[in-house]
Amino acid sequence: DGPAGGPPPAPLLDWALDGLVSVGALTREDGQAMLTPLGNWAVWVKLEQICVAAQSPAGNIEQSAADMLRGCANLTPGPARAEYRAWLAARPA
């Protein structure tokens, strides 16, 4: 067994990679894995989301939705919009 009684890492990694292959984000051949154009795009989008989240102007990224909205209440529309967009970008779709 792997850490915390879970499956060993190799079968778990194989399962995850097979999932990416099944949606066309990855190809596997001769023990190698390569991102497809779809996989490259997905990585790029996620990195962009992380970068946007890191630029949260008012620092509400780690807050709950209600606390983030309260934090935006005293902002003008432009900064408030930037803040909630950064907050949303930091959340899984």
GROMACS .gro file of N, CA and C in nm:
model
  279
    1ASP      N    1   0.083  -0.120   0.000
    1ASP     CA    2   0.000   0.000   0.000
    1ASP      C    3   0.087   0.125   0.000
    2GLY      N    4   0.028   0.233  -0.047
    2GLY     CA    5   0.097   0.362  -0.050
    2GLY      C    6   0.075   0.438   0.079
    3PRO      N    7   0.106   0.567   0.078
    3PRO     CA    8   0.088   0.651   0.197
    3PRO      C    9  -0.056   0.650   0.246
    4ALA      N   10  -0.073   0.652   0.376
    4ALA     CA   11  -0.205   0.657   0.440
    4ALA      C   12  -0.295   0.542   0.397
    5GLY      N   13  -0.236   0.428   0.366
    5GLY     CA   14  -0.315   0.311   0.331
    5GLY      C   15  -0.377   0.316   0.194
    6GLY      N   16  -0.342   0.416   0.112
    6GLY     CA   17  -0.396   0.429  -0.023
    6GLY      C   18  -0.325   0.337  -0.119
    7PRO      N   19  -0.364   0.344  -0.245
    7PRO     CA   20  -0.298   0.258  -0.344
    7PRO      C   21  -0.153   0.299  -0.363
    8PRO      N   22  -0.069   0.205  -0.406
    8PRO     CA   23   0.071   0.239  -0.434
    8PRO      C   24   0.077   0.349  -0.541
    9PRO      N   25   0.179   0.434  -0.535
    9PRO     CA   26   0.185   0.546  -0.629
    9PRO      C   27   0.186   0.508  -0.777
   10ALA      N   28   0.257   0.403  -0.816
   10ALA     CA   29   0.266   0.369  -0.959
   10ALA      C   30   0.130   0.337  -1.019
   11PRO      N   31   0.049   0.247  -0.959
   11PRO     CA   32  -0.084   0.223  -1.016
   11PRO      C   33  -0.173   0.347  -1.015
   12LEU      N   34  -0.160   0.429  -0.913
   12LEU     CA   35  -0.239   0.552  -0.907
   12LEU      C   36  -0.197   0.647  -1.020
   13LEU      N   37  -0.067   0.659  -1.045
   13LEU     CA   38  -0.019   0.743  -1.154
   13LEU      C   39  -0.067   0.688  -1.288
   14ASP      N   40  -0.059   0.556  -1.306
   14ASP     CA   41  -0.109   0.496  -1.429
   14ASP      C   42  -0.257   0.526  -1.449
   15TRP      N   43  -0.334   0.517  -1.343
   15TRP     CA   44  -0.478   0.546  -1.352
   15TRP      C   45  -0.501   0.691  -1.394
   16ALA      N   46  -0.426   0.785  -1.334
   16ALA     CA   47  -0.441   0.927  -1.368
   16ALA      C   48  -0.399   0.953  -1.513
   17LEU      N   49  -0.287   0.895  -1.554
   17LEU     CA   50  -0.242   0.914  -1.691
   17LEU      C   51  -0.339   0.853  -1.791
   18ASP      N   52  -0.394   0.735  -1.759
   18ASP     CA   53  -0.494   0.673  -1.846
   18ASP      C   54  -0.617   0.761  -1.860
   19GLY      N   55  -0.655   0.828  -1.753
   19GLY     CA   56  -0.768   0.921  -1.760
   19GLY      C   57  -0.739   1.037  -1.854
   20LEU      N   58  -0.617   1.089  -1.849
   20LEU     CA   59  -0.579   1.198  -1.940
   20LEU      C   60  -0.574   1.150  -2.085
   21VAL      N   61  -0.529   1.026  -2.105
   21VAL     CA   62  -0.529   0.968  -2.240
   21VAL      C   63  -0.673   0.956  -2.290
   22SER      N   64  -0.764   0.913  -2.204
   22SER     CA   65  -0.902   0.889  -2.247
   22SER      C   66  -0.974   1.016  -2.291
   23VAL      N   67  -0.930   1.132  -2.244
   23VAL     CA   68  -0.994   1.257  -2.287
   23VAL      C   69  -0.912   1.330  -2.394
   24GLY      N   70  -0.803   1.267  -2.438
   24GLY     CA   71  -0.724   1.324  -2.546
   24GLY      C   72  -0.624   1.430  -2.505
   25ALA      N   73  -0.591   1.437  -2.377
   25ALA     CA   74  -0.496   1.538  -2.329
   25ALA      C   75  -0.353   1.487  -2.327
   26LEU      N   76  -0.336   1.356  -2.347
   26LEU     CA   77  -0.205   1.295  -2.329
   26LEU      C   78  -0.195   1.173  -2.419
   27THR      N   79  -0.074   1.144  -2.467
   27THR     CA   80  -0.048   1.017  -2.534
   27THR      C   81   0.062   0.946  -2.455
   28ARG      N   82   0.058   0.813  -2.460
   28ARG     CA   83   0.160   0.732  -2.392
   28ARG      C   84   0.216   0.633  -2.491
   29GLU      N   85   0.350   0.625  -2.494
   29GLU     CA   86   0.415   0.531  -2.583
   29GLU      C   87   0.553   0.498  -2.528
   30ASP      N   88   0.584   0.370  -2.522
   30ASP     CA   89   0.716   0.324  -2.476
   30ASP      C   90   0.756   0.384  -2.342
   31GLY      N   91   0.663   0.388  -2.247
   31GLY     CA   92   0.692   0.438  -2.114
   31GLY      C   93   0.702   0.589  -2.104
   32GLN      N   94   0.673   0.658  -2.212
   32GLN     CA   95   0.679   0.804  -2.214
   32GLN      C   96   0.538   0.861  -2.223
   33ALA      N   97   0.518   0.976  -2.165
   33ALA     CA   98   0.390   1.047  -2.174
   33ALA      C   99   0.417   1.182  -2.239
   34MET      N  100   0.329   1.221  -2.332
   34MET     CA  101   0.344   1.349  -2.400
   34MET      C  102   0.209   1.419  -2.407
   35LEU      N  103   0.208   1.547  -2.373
   35LEU     CA  104   0.085   1.624  -2.382
   35LEU      C  105   0.047   1.643  -2.528
   36THR      N  106  -0.081   1.634  -2.556
   36THR     CA  107  -0.135   1.666  -2.688
   36THR      C  108  -0.159   1.817  -2.693
   37PRO      N  109  -0.199   1.870  -2.807
   37PRO     CA  110  -0.236   2.012  -2.810
   37PRO      C  111  -0.343   2.046  -2.706
   38LEU      N  112  -0.439   1.957  -2.686
   38LEU     CA  113  -0.542   1.980  -2.584
   38LEU      C  114  -0.479   1.985  -2.445
   39GLY      N  115  -0.389   1.894  -2.417
   39GLY     CA  116  -0.321   1.892  -2.287
   39GLY      C  117  -0.236   2.017  -2.266
   40ASN      N  118  -0.165   2.060  -2.371
   40ASN     CA  119  -0.087   2.184  -2.362
   40ASN      C  120  -0.177   2.302  -2.332
   41TRP      N  121  -0.291   2.308  -2.400
   41TRP     CA  122  -0.385   2.418  -2.378
   41TRP      C  123  -0.436   2.416  -2.234
   42ALA      N  124  -0.471   2.298  -2.183
   42ALA     CA  125  -0.524   2.288  -2.047
   42ALA      C  126  -0.420   2.333  -1.945
   43VAL      N  127  -0.295   2.295  -1.965
   43VAL     CA  128  -0.189   2.339  -1.873
   43VAL      C  129  -0.173   2.490  -1.881
   44TRP      N  130  -0.174   2.545  -2.001
   44TRP     CA  131  -0.160   2.689  -2.019
   44TRP      C  132  -0.274   2.764  -1.949
   45VAL      N  133  -0.397   2.717  -1.967
   45VAL     CA  134  -0.513   2.781  -1.903
   45VAL      C  135  -0.499   2.776  -1.751
   46LYS      N  136  -0.460   2.662  -1.697
   46LYS     CA  137  -0.446   2.650  -1.552
   46LYS      C  138  -0.336   2.743  -1.500
   47LEU      N  139  -0.224   2.750  -1.570
   47LEU     CA  140  -0.118   2.841  -1.529
   47LEU      C  141  -0.164   2.986  -1.534
   48GLU      N  142  -0.241   3.020  -1.637
   48GLU     CA  143  -0.295   3.156  -1.647
   48GLU      C  144  -0.388   3.185  -1.528
   49GLN      N  145  -0.471   3.088  -1.491
   49GLN     CA  146  -0.560   3.106  -1.377
   49GLN      C  147  -0.480   3.127  -1.248
   50ILE      N  148  -0.375   3.051  -1.231
   50ILE     CA  149  -0.291   3.064  -1.112
   50ILE      C  150  -0.226   3.202  -1.109
   51CYS      N  151  -0.178   3.249  -1.224
   51CYS     CA  152  -0.115   3.381  -1.229
   51CYS      C  153  -0.215   3.491  -1.200
   52VAL      N  154  -0.336   3.480  -1.253
   52VAL     CA  155  -0.440   3.579  -1.225
   52VAL      C  156  -0.472   3.578  -1.076
   53ALA      N  157  -0.485   3.459  -1.019
   53ALA     CA  158  -0.517   3.448  -0.877
   53ALA      C  159  -0.407   3.510  -0.791
   54ALA      N  160  -0.284   3.494  -0.833
   54ALA     CA  161  -0.172   3.549  -0.756
   54ALA      C  162  -0.170   3.702  -0.759
   55GLN      N  163  -0.245   3.760  -0.852
   55GLN     CA  164  -0.246   3.905  -0.865
   55GLN      C  165  -0.367   3.969  -0.797
   56SER      N  166  -0.427   3.900  -0.704
   56SER     CA  167  -0.543   3.953  -0.634
   56SER      C  168  -0.509   4.086  -0.569
   57PRO      N  169  -0.571   4.196  -0.617
   57PRO     CA  170  -0.533   4.328  -0.567
   57PRO      C  171  -0.561   4.350  -0.419
   58ALA      N  172  -0.672   4.299  -0.369
   58ALA     CA  173  -0.710   4.327  -0.231
   58ALA      C  174  -0.677   4.213  -0.136
   59GLY      N  175  -0.624   4.104  -0.188
   59GLY     CA  176  -0.580   3.994  -0.103
   59GLY      C  177  -0.690   3.907  -0.046
   60ASN      N  178  -0.802   3.893  -0.118
   60ASN     CA  179  -0.914   3.812  -0.069
   60ASN      C  180  -0.918   3.671  -0.126
   61ILE      N  181  -0.811   3.629  -0.193
   61ILE     CA  182  -0.810   3.499  -0.260
   61ILE      C  183  -0.842   3.384  -0.166
   62GLU      N  184  -0.790   3.386  -0.046
   62GLU     CA  185  -0.807   3.275   0.048
   62GLU      C  186  -0.936   3.284   0.128
   63GLN      N  187  -1.016   3.386   0.106
   63GLN     CA  188  -1.138   3.406   0.184
   63GLN      C  189  -1.255   3.328   0.127
   64SER      N  190  -1.359   3.311   0.207
   64SER     CA  191  -1.483   3.253   0.157
   64SER      C  192  -1.547   3.353   0.062
   65ALA      N  193  -1.647   3.308  -0.014
   65ALA     CA  194  -1.716   3.398  -0.107
   65ALA      C  195  -1.776   3.518  -0.033
   66ALA      N  196  -1.842   3.492   0.078
   66ALA     CA  197  -1.905   3.602   0.153
   66ALA      C  198  -1.801   3.702   0.202
   67ASP      N  199  -1.689   3.652   0.254
   67ASP     CA  200  -1.584   3.743   0.302
   67ASP      C  201  -1.519   3.820   0.187
   68MET      N  202  -1.503   3.752   0.072
   68MET     CA  203  -1.447   3.820  -0.044
   68MET      C  204  -1.539   3.934  -0.087
   69LEU      N  205  -1.671   3.908  -0.091
   69LEU     CA  206  -1.765   4.013  -0.130
   69LEU      C  207  -1.766   4.128  -0.030
   70ARG      N  208  -1.757   4.094   0.098
   70ARG     CA  209  -1.748   4.201   0.199
   70ARG      C  210  -1.620   4.283   0.178
   71GLY      N  211  -1.512   4.215   0.144
   71GLY     CA  212  -1.387   4.285   0.119
   71GLY      C  213  -1.393   4.375  -0.003
   72CYS      N  214  -1.480   4.341  -0.098
   72CYS     CA  215  -1.495   4.423  -0.219
   72CYS      C  216  -1.593   4.538  -0.200
   73ALA      N  217  -1.668   4.538  -0.093
   73ALA     CA  218  -1.775   4.637  -0.074
   73ALA      C  219  -1.723   4.780  -0.076
   74ASN      N  220  -1.604   4.804  -0.030
   74ASN     CA  221  -1.551   4.941  -0.025
   74ASN      C  222  -1.463   4.975  -0.145
   75LEU      N  223  -1.454   4.883  -0.241
   75LEU     CA  224  -1.373   4.908  -0.360
   75LEU      C  225  -1.458   4.975  -0.468
   76THR      N  226  -1.393   5.047  -0.556
   76THR     CA  227  -1.463   5.101  -0.673
   76THR      C  228  -1.489   4.985  -0.770
   77PRO      N  229  -1.577   5.003  -0.869
   77PRO     CA  230  -1.613   4.891  -0.957
   77PRO      C  231  -1.496   4.821  -1.025
   78GLY      N  232  -1.398   4.895  -1.076
   78GLY     CA  233  -1.285   4.831  -1.145
   78GLY      C  234  -1.206   4.738  -1.055
   79PRO      N  235  -1.156   4.787  -0.942
   79PRO     CA  236  -1.082   4.698  -0.851
   79PRO      C  237  -1.168   4.585  -0.795
   80ALA      N  238  -1.296   4.611  -0.770
   80ALA     CA  239  -1.384   4.504  -0.720
   80ALA      C  240  -1.397   4.394  -0.825
   81ARG      N  241  -1.412   4.434  -0.951
   81ARG     CA  242  -1.422   4.336  -1.061
   81ARG      C  243  -1.293   4.255  -1.070
   82ALA      N  244  -1.179   4.320  -1.063
   82ALA     CA  245  -1.050   4.249  -1.068
   82ALA      C  246  -1.038   4.152  -0.952
   83GLU      N  247  -1.086   4.192  -0.836
   83GLU     CA  248  -1.076   4.107  -0.717
   83GLU      C  249  -1.162   3.982  -0.731
   84TYR      N  250  -1.290   3.999  -0.771
   84TYR     CA  251  -1.374   3.879  -0.779
   84TYR      C  252  -1.334   3.792  -0.896
   85ARG      N  253  -1.279   3.849  -1.004
   85ARG     CA  254  -1.230   3.765  -1.114
   85ARG      C  255  -1.109   3.683  -1.068
   86ALA      N  256  -1.020   3.744  -0.994
   86ALA     CA  257  -0.905   3.671  -0.941
   86ALA      C  258  -0.951   3.563  -0.844
   87TRP      N  259  -1.051   3.594  -0.760
   87TRP     CA  260  -1.104   3.497  -0.665
   87TRP      C  261  -1.164   3.378  -0.740
   88LEU      N  262  -1.243   3.407  -0.845
   88LEU     CA  263  -1.304   3.299  -0.924
   88LEU      C  264  -1.198   3.215  -0.995
   89ALA      N  265  -1.096   3.280  -1.048
   89ALA     CA  266  -0.991   3.209  -1.121
   89ALA      C  267  -0.914   3.113  -1.031
   90ALA      N  268  -0.912   3.141  -0.903
   90ALA     CA  269  -0.840   3.055  -0.809
   90ALA      C  270  -0.920   2.932  -0.770
   91ARG      N  271  -1.045   2.924  -0.814
   91ARG     CA  272  -1.132   2.811  -0.780
   91ARG      C  273  -1.138   2.713  -0.895
   92PRO      N  274  -1.152   2.582  -0.867
   92PRO     CA  275  -1.167   2.485  -0.975
   92PRO      C  276  -1.297   2.508  -1.051
   93ALA      N  277  -1.291   2.483  -1.180
   93ALA     CA  278  -1.411   2.503  -1.264
   93ALA      C  279  -1.513   2.394  -1.241
   0.00000   0.00000   0.00000
